[in-house]
Amino acid sequence: MDYRHEWKHEINLSDMLTIRQRLRAVAQIDKHTVNGAYNIRSLYFDNLSDKALREKLDGVDRREKFRLRYYNGDTSLIHLEKKSKLGGLGTKESAVLTKENAQAILDGDYTWMAHKEDPLINELYFKMTTQQLRPKTIVDYTREPYIFAAGNVRITLDYNIRTGLLCTDFLNPECVTIPAGDAPIILEVKWDSYLPDIIRDAIQLGSRHPCAFSKYAACRIYG
C-alpha cells in the first residue's frame, strides 16, 4: 500500500473564505463536483466495544476503519472503503458495491461477501464474522475539493457535518440527520512525496495547526 501524507486543520468560516479564494487562484477544482462541491454520505462500521472509535480517541498509531460511501445522493455507485493510518500517513483501499450489495449488509445478510473475488470485500466479511464489525452511524457533509498536479496534492474543505445518530438507513434519502454538535470546518491536505510551496503558502493560517479531527468520532457525540 502507498501511504500519503495527511494534514487536517480545524478552521472557521472566515478561514475557509480566505483559503477558498487562494486555492481558486492556484489549484483546479475537482471535475467531479457540481458547482464546485459535492455532498457525501458515509456509513461507518465499528464493533460492540467501539474499537475504531476508541483507537481514534486514544491516538493509536496504527488503526483502520471501514465505511460505505456515495456521492450527491446517487446510490447507483457505492464504494466500500478501508482507511488505514500509520502516524501522520494514510492510505485508502476501495471496492465498488451495488445498491443491492449495500442493502444486503444493512439487512444483516453478509454471507454473500465470502464468495466475492475482491480482497477488500473478503476482508470486511472476515472482520464482520470474527470482530463483529457492524454498520454504526451515518455521516453526511459537504466537500469542496481542489487538486494540484505537482506532488499529487488534494485539498478539501469539509463542512455541514451531520450525524445520523445510531441510524444506519444508509440508502434512504429521507433519513434524518442533525448537526454533529459544534463540528468545525475541516481543511484537509494530502500529498505524496512533497508539498509544493505554492500550496503550502495558499493554506497557511498563522493561528492554525494540524489536528487529528475525525468526522466519525464527531458524529458519535450522541452515542
XYZ file of N, CA and C in Angstrom:
669
model
N 0.835 -1.190 0.000
C 0.000 0.000 0.000
C 0.874 1.245 0.000
N 0.453 2.251 -0.749
C 1.174 3.516 -0.800
C 0.527 4.494 0.174
N 1.268 4.873 1.200
C 0.768 5.830 2.177
C 1.039 7.254 1.700
N 0.106 8.147 2.021
C 0.246 9.565 1.683
C 0.283 10.392 2.954
N 0.946 11.536 2.849
C 0.952 12.486 3.962
C -0.434 13.112 4.086
N -0.855 13.359 5.316
C -2.163 13.963 5.549
C -2.066 15.008 6.655
N -2.621 16.175 6.373
C -2.781 17.219 7.388
C -4.256 17.561 7.491
N -4.719 17.774 8.706
C -6.063 18.291 8.930
C -5.967 19.523 9.816
N -6.809 20.510 9.517
C -6.868 21.731 10.327
C -8.330 22.048 10.606
N -8.656 22.395 11.828
C -9.979 22.900 12.162
C -9.979 24.399 11.901
N -10.881 24.858 11.044
C -10.908 26.263 10.676
C -12.324 26.824 10.833
N -12.445 28.144 10.735
C -13.758 28.769 10.814
C -14.168 29.302 9.436
N -15.338 29.934 9.365
C -15.862 30.396 8.081
C -14.952 31.433 7.437
N -14.418 32.350 8.237
C -13.514 33.367 7.688
C -12.272 32.724 7.083
N -11.714 31.727 7.791
C -10.559 30.995 7.263
C -10.908 30.339 5.923
N -12.080 29.702 5.864
C -12.464 28.990 4.659
C -12.600 29.933 3.467
N -13.199 31.087 3.682
C -13.363 32.048 2.592
C -12.008 32.517 2.070
N -11.062 32.714 2.991
C -9.716 33.136 2.597
C -9.010 32.037 1.813
N -9.030 30.830 2.328
C -8.338 29.716 1.673
C -8.988 29.380 0.340
N -10.307 29.421 0.289
C -11.008 29.153 -0.965
C -10.549 30.111 -2.062
N -10.446 31.380 -1.730
C -10.010 32.377 -2.716
C -8.584 32.098 -3.188
N -7.709 31.734 -2.265
C -6.327 31.432 -2.639
C -6.250 30.195 -3.524
N -6.984 29.137 -3.141
C -6.916 27.889 -3.888
C -7.460 28.047 -5.301
N -8.498 28.818 -5.472
C -9.063 29.004 -6.805
C -8.103 29.729 -7.738
N -7.113 30.397 -7.147
C -6.118 31.107 -7.957
C -4.961 30.207 -8.386
N -4.725 29.107 -7.653
C -3.534 28.295 -7.930
C -3.831 26.822 -8.213
N -4.999 26.329 -7.832
C -5.316 24.905 -7.985
C -6.567 24.736 -8.842
N -6.853 23.516 -9.226
C -8.027 23.206 -10.024
C -9.126 22.617 -9.136
N -10.353 22.987 -9.418
C -11.482 22.375 -8.731
C -11.692 20.980 -9.323
N -11.886 19.996 -8.490
C -12.114 18.635 -8.948
C -13.271 18.610 -9.953
N -13.057 17.960 -11.096
C -14.044 17.953 -12.177
C -15.316 17.189 -11.823
N -15.305 16.420 -10.750
C -16.478 15.629 -10.383
C -17.487 16.415 -9.531
N -17.190 17.666 -9.248
C -18.083 18.456 -8.405
C -19.281 18.972 -9.188
N -20.267 19.429 -8.459
C -21.407 20.143 -9.019
C -21.384 21.528 -8.412
N -21.127 22.536 -9.243
C -20.974 23.914 -8.757
C -19.885 24.018 -7.688
N -18.809 23.269 -7.889
C -17.643 23.406 -7.021
C -17.648 22.563 -5.764
N -18.683 21.747 -5.565
C -18.740 20.938 -4.338
C -19.561 19.675 -4.605
N -19.535 18.748 -3.661
C -20.453 17.624 -3.708
C -20.806 17.203 -2.292
N -21.914 16.506 -2.186
C -22.388 16.015 -0.889
C -21.995 14.553 -0.728
N -21.514 14.214 0.441
C -21.042 12.866 0.726
C -21.888 12.260 1.843
N -22.281 11.024 1.643
C -22.907 10.245 2.723
C -22.060 9.004 2.960
N -21.644 8.798 4.192
C -20.852 7.633 4.572
C -21.566 6.871 5.674
N -21.339 5.586 5.703
C -21.822 4.726 6.782
C -20.609 4.010 7.363
N -20.293 4.297 8.622
C -19.105 3.730 9.260
C -19.436 2.461 10.022
N -18.442 1.574 10.064
C -18.553 0.308 10.788
C -17.739 0.371 12.079
N -18.222 -0.331 13.086
C -17.466 -0.493 14.327
C -17.976 -1.766 15.000
N -17.287 -2.198 16.046
C -17.752 -3.401 16.741
C -18.461 -3.023 18.040
N -18.863 -4.010 18.809
C -19.655 -3.749 20.014
C -18.885 -2.948 21.057
N -17.558 -3.053 21.048
C -16.748 -2.297 22.007
C -16.213 -0.994 21.416
N -16.733 -0.613 20.248
C -16.331 0.642 19.595
C -14.819 0.721 19.379
N -14.253 -0.331 18.823
C -12.808 -0.407 18.611
C -12.284 0.756 17.767
N -12.928 1.027 16.627
C -12.457 2.097 15.740
C -12.527 3.448 16.438
N -13.609 3.692 17.155
C -13.763 4.966 17.856
C -12.728 5.108 18.961
N -12.558 4.079 19.761
C -11.634 4.165 20.890
C -10.184 4.299 20.425
N -9.810 3.598 19.357
C -8.440 3.729 18.847
C -8.186 5.145 18.350
N -9.195 5.765 17.739
C -9.046 7.144 17.298
C -8.893 8.086 18.482
N -9.766 7.965 19.468
C -9.726 8.854 20.626
C -8.464 8.657 21.457
N -7.949 7.421 21.474
C -6.737 7.121 22.249
C -5.459 7.419 21.475
N -5.595 7.801 20.213
C -4.421 8.142 19.416
C -3.547 6.955 19.063
N -4.163 5.786 18.870
C -3.397 4.595 18.479
C -2.692 4.867 17.155
N -1.410 4.552 17.078
C -0.600 4.926 15.925
C -1.023 4.212 14.653
N -1.344 2.940 14.745
C -1.760 2.161 13.569
C -3.218 1.760 13.755
N -4.081 2.211 12.874
C -5.500 1.915 13.024
C -6.173 1.895 11.654
N -7.416 1.428 11.635
C -8.161 1.325 10.388
C -9.642 1.489 10.668
N -10.378 1.834 9.633
C -11.832 1.839 9.734
C -12.426 1.585 8.360
N -13.607 0.954 8.367
C -14.332 0.633 7.146
C -15.560 1.527 7.040
N -15.929 1.828 5.785
C -17.132 2.630 5.570
C -17.700 2.336 4.189
N -18.990 2.604 4.015
C -19.640 2.663 2.712
C -19.847 4.128 2.379
N -19.833 4.461 1.081
C -19.926 5.878 0.716
C -20.553 6.035 -0.667
N -21.387 7.086 -0.810
C -21.825 7.504 -2.142
C -21.930 9.028 -2.159
N -22.090 9.563 -3.382
C -21.985 11.000 -3.589
C -23.257 11.568 -4.202
N -23.625 12.760 -3.732
C -24.739 13.523 -4.302
C -26.022 12.703 -4.403
N -26.240 11.834 -3.442
C -27.473 11.066 -3.400
C -27.583 9.969 -4.440
N -26.506 9.692 -5.170
C -26.531 8.701 -6.244
C -26.145 7.325 -5.710
N -27.140 6.494 -5.461
C -26.883 5.167 -4.890
C -26.587 4.113 -5.953
N -26.467 4.543 -7.226
C -26.121 3.582 -8.277
C -24.643 3.218 -8.234
N -23.831 4.015 -7.527
C -22.402 3.727 -7.378
C -22.033 3.909 -5.911
N -21.781 2.803 -5.238
C -21.449 2.822 -3.812
C -20.059 2.231 -3.633
N -19.271 2.885 -2.816
C -17.904 2.423 -2.569
C -17.792 1.833 -1.160
N -17.155 0.688 -1.075
C -16.663 0.177 0.199
C -15.234 0.666 0.331
N -14.901 1.319 1.446
C -13.564 1.869 1.626
C -12.981 1.439 2.967
N -11.690 1.211 2.945
C -10.940 0.960 4.169
C -9.876 2.037 4.289
N -9.959 2.829 5.348
C -8.962 3.866 5.622
C -7.987 3.340 6.661
N -6.701 3.402 6.338
C -5.660 2.964 7.269
C -4.761 4.137 7.608
N -4.370 4.233 8.869
C -3.490 5.301 9.333
C -2.263 4.707 9.997
N -1.134 5.337 9.725
C 0.117 4.983 10.382
C 0.842 6.273 10.688
N 0.750 6.713 11.944
C 1.321 8.003 12.298
C 0.612 9.110 11.533
N 1.393 9.957 10.859
C 0.815 11.046 10.074
C 0.560 10.679 8.629
N 0.620 9.394 8.306
C 0.413 8.928 6.937
C -0.899 8.166 6.844
N -1.486 8.180 5.648
C -2.747 7.481 5.469
C -2.846 6.858 4.093
N -3.678 5.853 3.977
C -3.937 5.230 2.685
C -5.382 4.761 2.651
N -5.902 4.554 1.443
C -7.291 4.152 1.284
C -7.385 3.058 0.227
N -8.126 1.995 0.547
C -8.449 0.942 -0.404
C -9.943 1.008 -0.685
N -10.332 0.659 -1.914
C -11.729 0.831 -2.299
C -12.207 -0.314 -3.174
N -13.491 -0.619 -3.049
C -14.158 -1.599 -3.912
C -15.556 -1.077 -4.211
N -16.085 -1.443 -5.364
C -17.417 -0.987 -5.776
C -18.469 -2.006 -5.346
N -19.557 -1.493 -4.762
C -20.701 -2.323 -4.394
C -21.933 -1.862 -5.158
N -22.841 -2.773 -5.429
C -24.130 -2.386 -5.977
C -25.042 -1.943 -4.831
N -26.133 -1.315 -5.202
C -27.122 -0.927 -4.204
C -27.655 -2.161 -3.483
N -27.814 -3.247 -4.213
C -28.308 -4.493 -3.629
C -27.291 -5.071 -2.638
N -25.984 -4.972 -2.987
C -24.938 -5.400 -2.057
C -25.045 -4.641 -0.744
N -25.137 -3.315 -0.857
C -25.178 -2.472 0.334
C -26.420 -2.769 1.171
N -27.559 -2.944 0.503
C -28.789 -3.215 1.245
C -28.706 -4.547 1.964
N -28.052 -5.518 1.342
C -27.892 -6.823 1.996
C -27.121 -6.670 3.300
N -26.059 -5.862 3.281
C -25.281 -5.631 4.500
C -26.158 -4.982 5.558
N -26.958 -3.985 5.152
C -27.840 -3.297 6.096
C -28.876 -4.250 6.680
N -29.269 -5.238 5.890
C -30.273 -6.212 6.337
C -29.660 -7.342 7.162
N -28.335 -7.284 7.358
C -27.675 -8.325 8.141
C -27.318 -9.567 7.349
N -27.416 -9.478 6.031
C -27.059 -10.605 5.169
C -25.705 -10.314 4.528
N -24.657 -10.883 5.070
C -23.322 -10.634 4.524
C -22.589 -11.909 4.140
N -23.261 -13.037 4.138
C -22.607 -14.293 3.752
C -22.180 -14.278 2.286
N -22.918 -13.523 1.437
C -22.563 -13.420 0.019
C -21.162 -12.865 -0.184
N -20.670 -12.101 0.786
C -19.368 -11.453 0.644
C -18.235 -12.468 0.566
N -18.443 -13.629 1.168
C -17.397 -14.652 1.182
C -17.130 -15.205 -0.210
N -18.083 -15.036 -1.123
C -17.952 -15.615 -2.454
C -17.473 -14.602 -3.494
N -17.265 -13.364 -3.067
C -16.737 -12.349 -3.974
C -15.223 -12.514 -4.116
N -14.691 -12.137 -5.285
C -13.264 -12.269 -5.519
C -12.490 -11.027 -5.116
N -13.177 -9.981 -4.705
C -12.499 -8.754 -4.307
C -11.911 -8.913 -2.904
N -10.606 -8.668 -2.720
C -9.979 -8.897 -1.410
C -10.500 -7.970 -0.315
N -10.918 -6.750 -0.667
C -11.421 -5.838 0.363
C -12.779 -6.303 0.873
N -13.637 -6.748 -0.020
C -14.925 -7.293 0.400
C -14.710 -8.529 1.265
N -13.756 -9.376 0.880
C -13.437 -10.558 1.675
C -12.941 -10.170 3.060
N -12.119 -9.110 3.129
C -11.581 -8.686 4.425
C -12.686 -8.163 5.338
N -13.593 -7.371 4.781
C -14.698 -6.878 5.607
C -15.551 -8.054 6.095
N -15.814 -9.010 5.231
C -16.581 -10.189 5.637
C -15.890 -10.917 6.792
N -14.578 -11.100 6.668
C -13.824 -11.785 7.720
C -13.939 -11.028 9.043
N -13.851 -9.697 8.994
C -13.887 -8.922 10.230
C -15.311 -8.759 10.763
N -16.299 -8.878 9.889
C -17.676 -8.889 10.384
C -17.974 -10.195 11.114
N -17.335 -11.265 10.689
C -17.585 -12.558 11.323
C -16.683 -12.814 12.533
N -15.468 -12.253 12.536
C -14.535 -12.513 13.640
C -14.474 -11.384 14.661
N -14.679 -10.138 14.230
C -14.607 -8.990 15.130
C -15.978 -8.370 15.387
N -17.003 -8.921 14.729
C -18.377 -8.421 14.887
C -18.523 -6.963 14.427
N -17.787 -6.582 13.376
C -17.998 -5.257 12.792
C -19.419 -5.164 12.265
N -20.068 -4.034 12.526
C -21.421 -3.802 12.054
C -21.579 -2.323 11.668
N -22.547 -2.010 10.786
C -22.830 -0.607 10.496
C -23.163 0.135 11.786
N -22.587 1.336 11.942
C -22.713 2.037 13.225
C -23.468 3.354 13.105
N -23.040 4.243 12.210
C -23.736 5.523 12.093
C -23.444 6.176 10.755
N -24.376 7.013 10.324
C -24.252 7.762 9.065
C -23.547 9.084 9.336
N -22.695 9.480 8.407
C -22.025 10.776 8.454
C -22.279 11.480 7.121
N -22.898 12.639 7.159
C -23.153 13.462 5.974
C -22.321 14.736 6.048
N -21.835 15.204 4.907
C -21.185 16.513 4.874
C -21.028 16.999 3.439
N -20.678 18.267 3.299
C -20.398 18.882 2.003
C -18.894 19.048 1.864
N -18.392 18.762 0.666
C -16.943 18.837 0.412
C -16.660 19.711 -0.810
N -15.672 20.599 -0.672
C -15.109 21.351 -1.795
C -13.705 20.808 -2.041
N -13.469 20.112 -3.155
C -12.157 19.518 -3.405
C -11.349 20.280 -4.468
N -10.065 20.400 -4.218
C -9.137 21.049 -5.149
C -7.958 20.111 -5.387
N -7.391 20.155 -6.590
C -6.253 19.307 -6.905
C -5.121 20.139 -7.487
N -3.904 19.668 -7.250
C -2.698 20.304 -7.778
C -1.778 19.179 -8.217
N -1.436 19.168 -9.514
C -0.751 18.009 -10.093
C 0.598 17.721 -9.452
N 1.422 18.739 -9.284
C 2.750 18.523 -8.698
C 2.607 18.031 -7.268
N 3.221 16.892 -6.966
C 3.101 16.315 -5.644
C 1.831 15.519 -5.435
N 0.977 15.455 -6.499
C -0.304 14.751 -6.396
C -1.076 15.227 -5.170
N -1.271 16.536 -5.094
C -1.881 17.172 -3.922
C -3.398 17.239 -4.083
N -4.098 16.949 -2.994
C -5.552 17.098 -2.947
C -5.893 17.870 -1.680
N -6.620 18.959 -1.849
C -7.022 19.805 -0.722
C -8.545 19.811 -0.678
N -9.105 19.596 0.498
C -10.566 19.596 0.622
C -10.998 20.490 1.774
N -12.151 21.119 1.578
C -12.818 21.884 2.621
C -14.128 21.162 2.918
N -14.283 20.656 4.132
C -15.456 19.871 4.523
C -16.257 20.631 5.572
N -17.563 20.727 5.348
C -18.408 21.478 6.284
C -19.835 20.927 6.266
N -20.681 21.499 7.109
C -22.054 20.987 7.289
C -22.033 19.515 7.692
N -21.188 19.171 8.638
C -21.065 17.784 9.084
C -22.297 17.422 9.919
N -22.958 16.337 9.526
C -24.195 15.927 10.176
C -24.127 14.451 10.545
N -24.820 14.096 11.587
C -24.812 12.716 12.067
C -26.198 12.095 11.975
N -26.201 10.808 11.673
C -27.451 10.059 11.680
C -27.710 9.417 13.032
N -26.960 9.876 14.066
C -27.060 9.285 15.396
C -26.788 7.780 15.262
N -27.690 6.939 15.696
C -27.484 5.496 15.571
C -28.219 4.924 14.358
N -28.717 5.790 13.492
C -29.432 5.349 12.301
C -28.447 4.786 11.283
N -28.800 3.656 10.685
C -27.967 3.067 9.635
C -28.755 2.888 8.344
N -29.839 3.641 8.182
C -30.682 3.560 6.982
C -29.997 4.321 5.849
N -28.846 3.821 5.482
C -27.884 4.490 4.621
C -28.425 4.856 3.246
N -29.275 4.040 2.681
C -29.755 4.243 1.319
C -31.028 5.076 1.247
N -31.567 5.444 2.378
C -32.810 6.205 2.423
C -32.507 7.707 2.375
N -32.839 8.390 1.276
C -32.535 9.824 1.187
C -33.296 10.660 2.205
N -34.355 10.090 2.766
C -35.156 10.810 3.755
C -34.668 10.574 5.183
N -33.613 9.789 5.339
C -33.074 9.545 6.681
C -32.676 10.865 7.330
N -33.185 11.105 8.512
C -32.947 12.378 9.197
C -31.545 12.404 9.799
N -30.803 13.461 9.504
C -29.511 13.703 10.147
C -29.554 15.069 10.815
N -28.726 15.254 11.833
C -28.692 16.519 12.567
C -27.245 16.999 12.653
N -27.018 18.299 12.883
C -25.649 18.795 13.011
C -24.879 18.033 14.076
N -23.629 17.716 13.782
C -22.783 16.954 14.712
C -22.180 17.889 15.749
N -23.006 18.285 16.698
C -22.536 19.187 17.744
C -22.047 20.489 17.146
N -20.906 20.952 17.615
C -20.317 22.188 17.081
C -19.124 21.861 16.184
N -19.270 20.828 15.356
C -18.190 20.403 14.472
C -17.710 21.565 13.615
N -16.406 21.770 13.513
C -15.857 22.888 12.745
C -15.816 22.574 11.255
N -15.344 23.509 10.478
C -14.983 23.260 9.084
C -13.608 22.593 9.098
N -13.417 21.609 8.231
C -12.150 20.877 8.212
C -11.417 21.121 6.894
N -10.214 21.633 7.000
C -9.291 21.732 5.874
C -8.396 20.504 5.916
N -8.384 19.741 4.833
C -7.558 18.535 4.773
C -6.652 18.610 3.549
N -5.382 18.287 3.748
C -4.391 18.332 2.672
C -3.701 16.976 2.606
N -3.660 16.393 1.400
C -2.991 15.108 1.197
C -2.001 15.250 0.054
N -0.831 14.631 0.201
C 0.170 14.685 -0.860
C 1.090 13.472 -0.768
N 1.836 13.250 -1.853
C 2.734 12.099 -1.912
C 4.076 12.421 -1.263
N 5.104 12.639 -2.055
C 6.458 12.799 -1.502
C 6.776 14.215 -1.064
N 6.108 15.219 -1.647
C 6.418 16.599 -1.246
C 5.196 17.484 -1.425
N 5.139 18.546 -0.632
C 4.066 19.531 -0.707
C 4.626 20.800 -1.330
N 4.209 21.173 -2.540
C 4.749 22.359 -3.208
C 4.557 23.629 -2.383
N 5.529 24.516 -2.457
C 5.474 25.756 -1.686
C 4.243 26.584 -2.013
N 3.809 26.570 -3.263
C 2.666 27.390 -3.643
C 1.395 26.943 -2.923
N 1.275 25.641 -2.680
C 0.131 25.126 -1.930
C 0.335 25.364 -0.437
N 1.544 25.150 0.034
C 1.834 25.396 1.446
C 1.490 26.848 1.818
N 1.837 27.779 0.928
C 1.538 29.191 1.184
C 0.032 29.455 1.112
N -0.652 28.793 0.175
C -2.082 29.043 -0.017
C -2.905 28.609 1.187
N -2.468 27.575 1.879
C -3.240 27.066 3.019
C -2.725 27.590 4.352
N -1.735 28.454 4.312
C -1.112 28.942 5.545
C -2.060 29.840 6.329
N -2.276 29.498 7.576
C -3.026 30.319 8.527
C -2.221 30.330 9.809
N -1.716 31.466 10.180
C -0.760 31.553 11.280
C -1.228 30.939 12.584
N -2.529 31.005 12.865
C -3.034 30.536 14.159
C -3.510 29.094 14.134
N -3.412 28.440 12.977
C -3.940 27.082 12.854
C -2.807 26.061 12.796
N -3.018 24.928 13.448
C -2.018 23.875 13.471
C -2.685 22.543 13.151
N -1.938 21.579 12.614
C -2.530 20.284 12.295
C -3.201 19.651 13.507
N -4.311 18.968 13.255
C -5.060 18.323 14.331
C -5.411 16.902 13.903
N -6.128 16.199 14.741
C -6.490 14.809 14.457
C -8.004 14.649 14.439
N -8.704 15.615 13.837
C -10.163 15.594 13.821
C -10.688 14.373 13.063
N -11.742 13.758 13.591
C -12.399 12.618 12.952
C -13.888 12.903 12.812
N -14.396 12.877 11.574
C -15.830 13.082 11.373
C -16.624 11.966 12.049
N -16.105 10.739 11.967
C -16.800 9.626 12.607
C -16.906 9.851 14.114
N -15.796 10.239 14.743
C -15.825 10.485 16.189
C -16.770 11.634 16.523
N -16.749 12.694 15.714
C -17.635 13.841 15.960
C -19.092 13.421 15.860
N -19.392 12.494 14.935
C -20.772 12.060 14.744
C -21.219 11.008 15.748
N -20.296 10.558 16.591
C -20.655 9.638 17.673
C -20.872 10.398 18.995
N -20.937 11.699 18.919
C -21.042 12.512 20.132
C -22.287 12.183 20.937
N -23.343 11.715 20.248
C -24.605 11.442 20.931
C -24.798 9.965 21.265
N -23.796 9.157 20.976
C -23.962 7.752 21.329
C -23.164 6.827 20.427
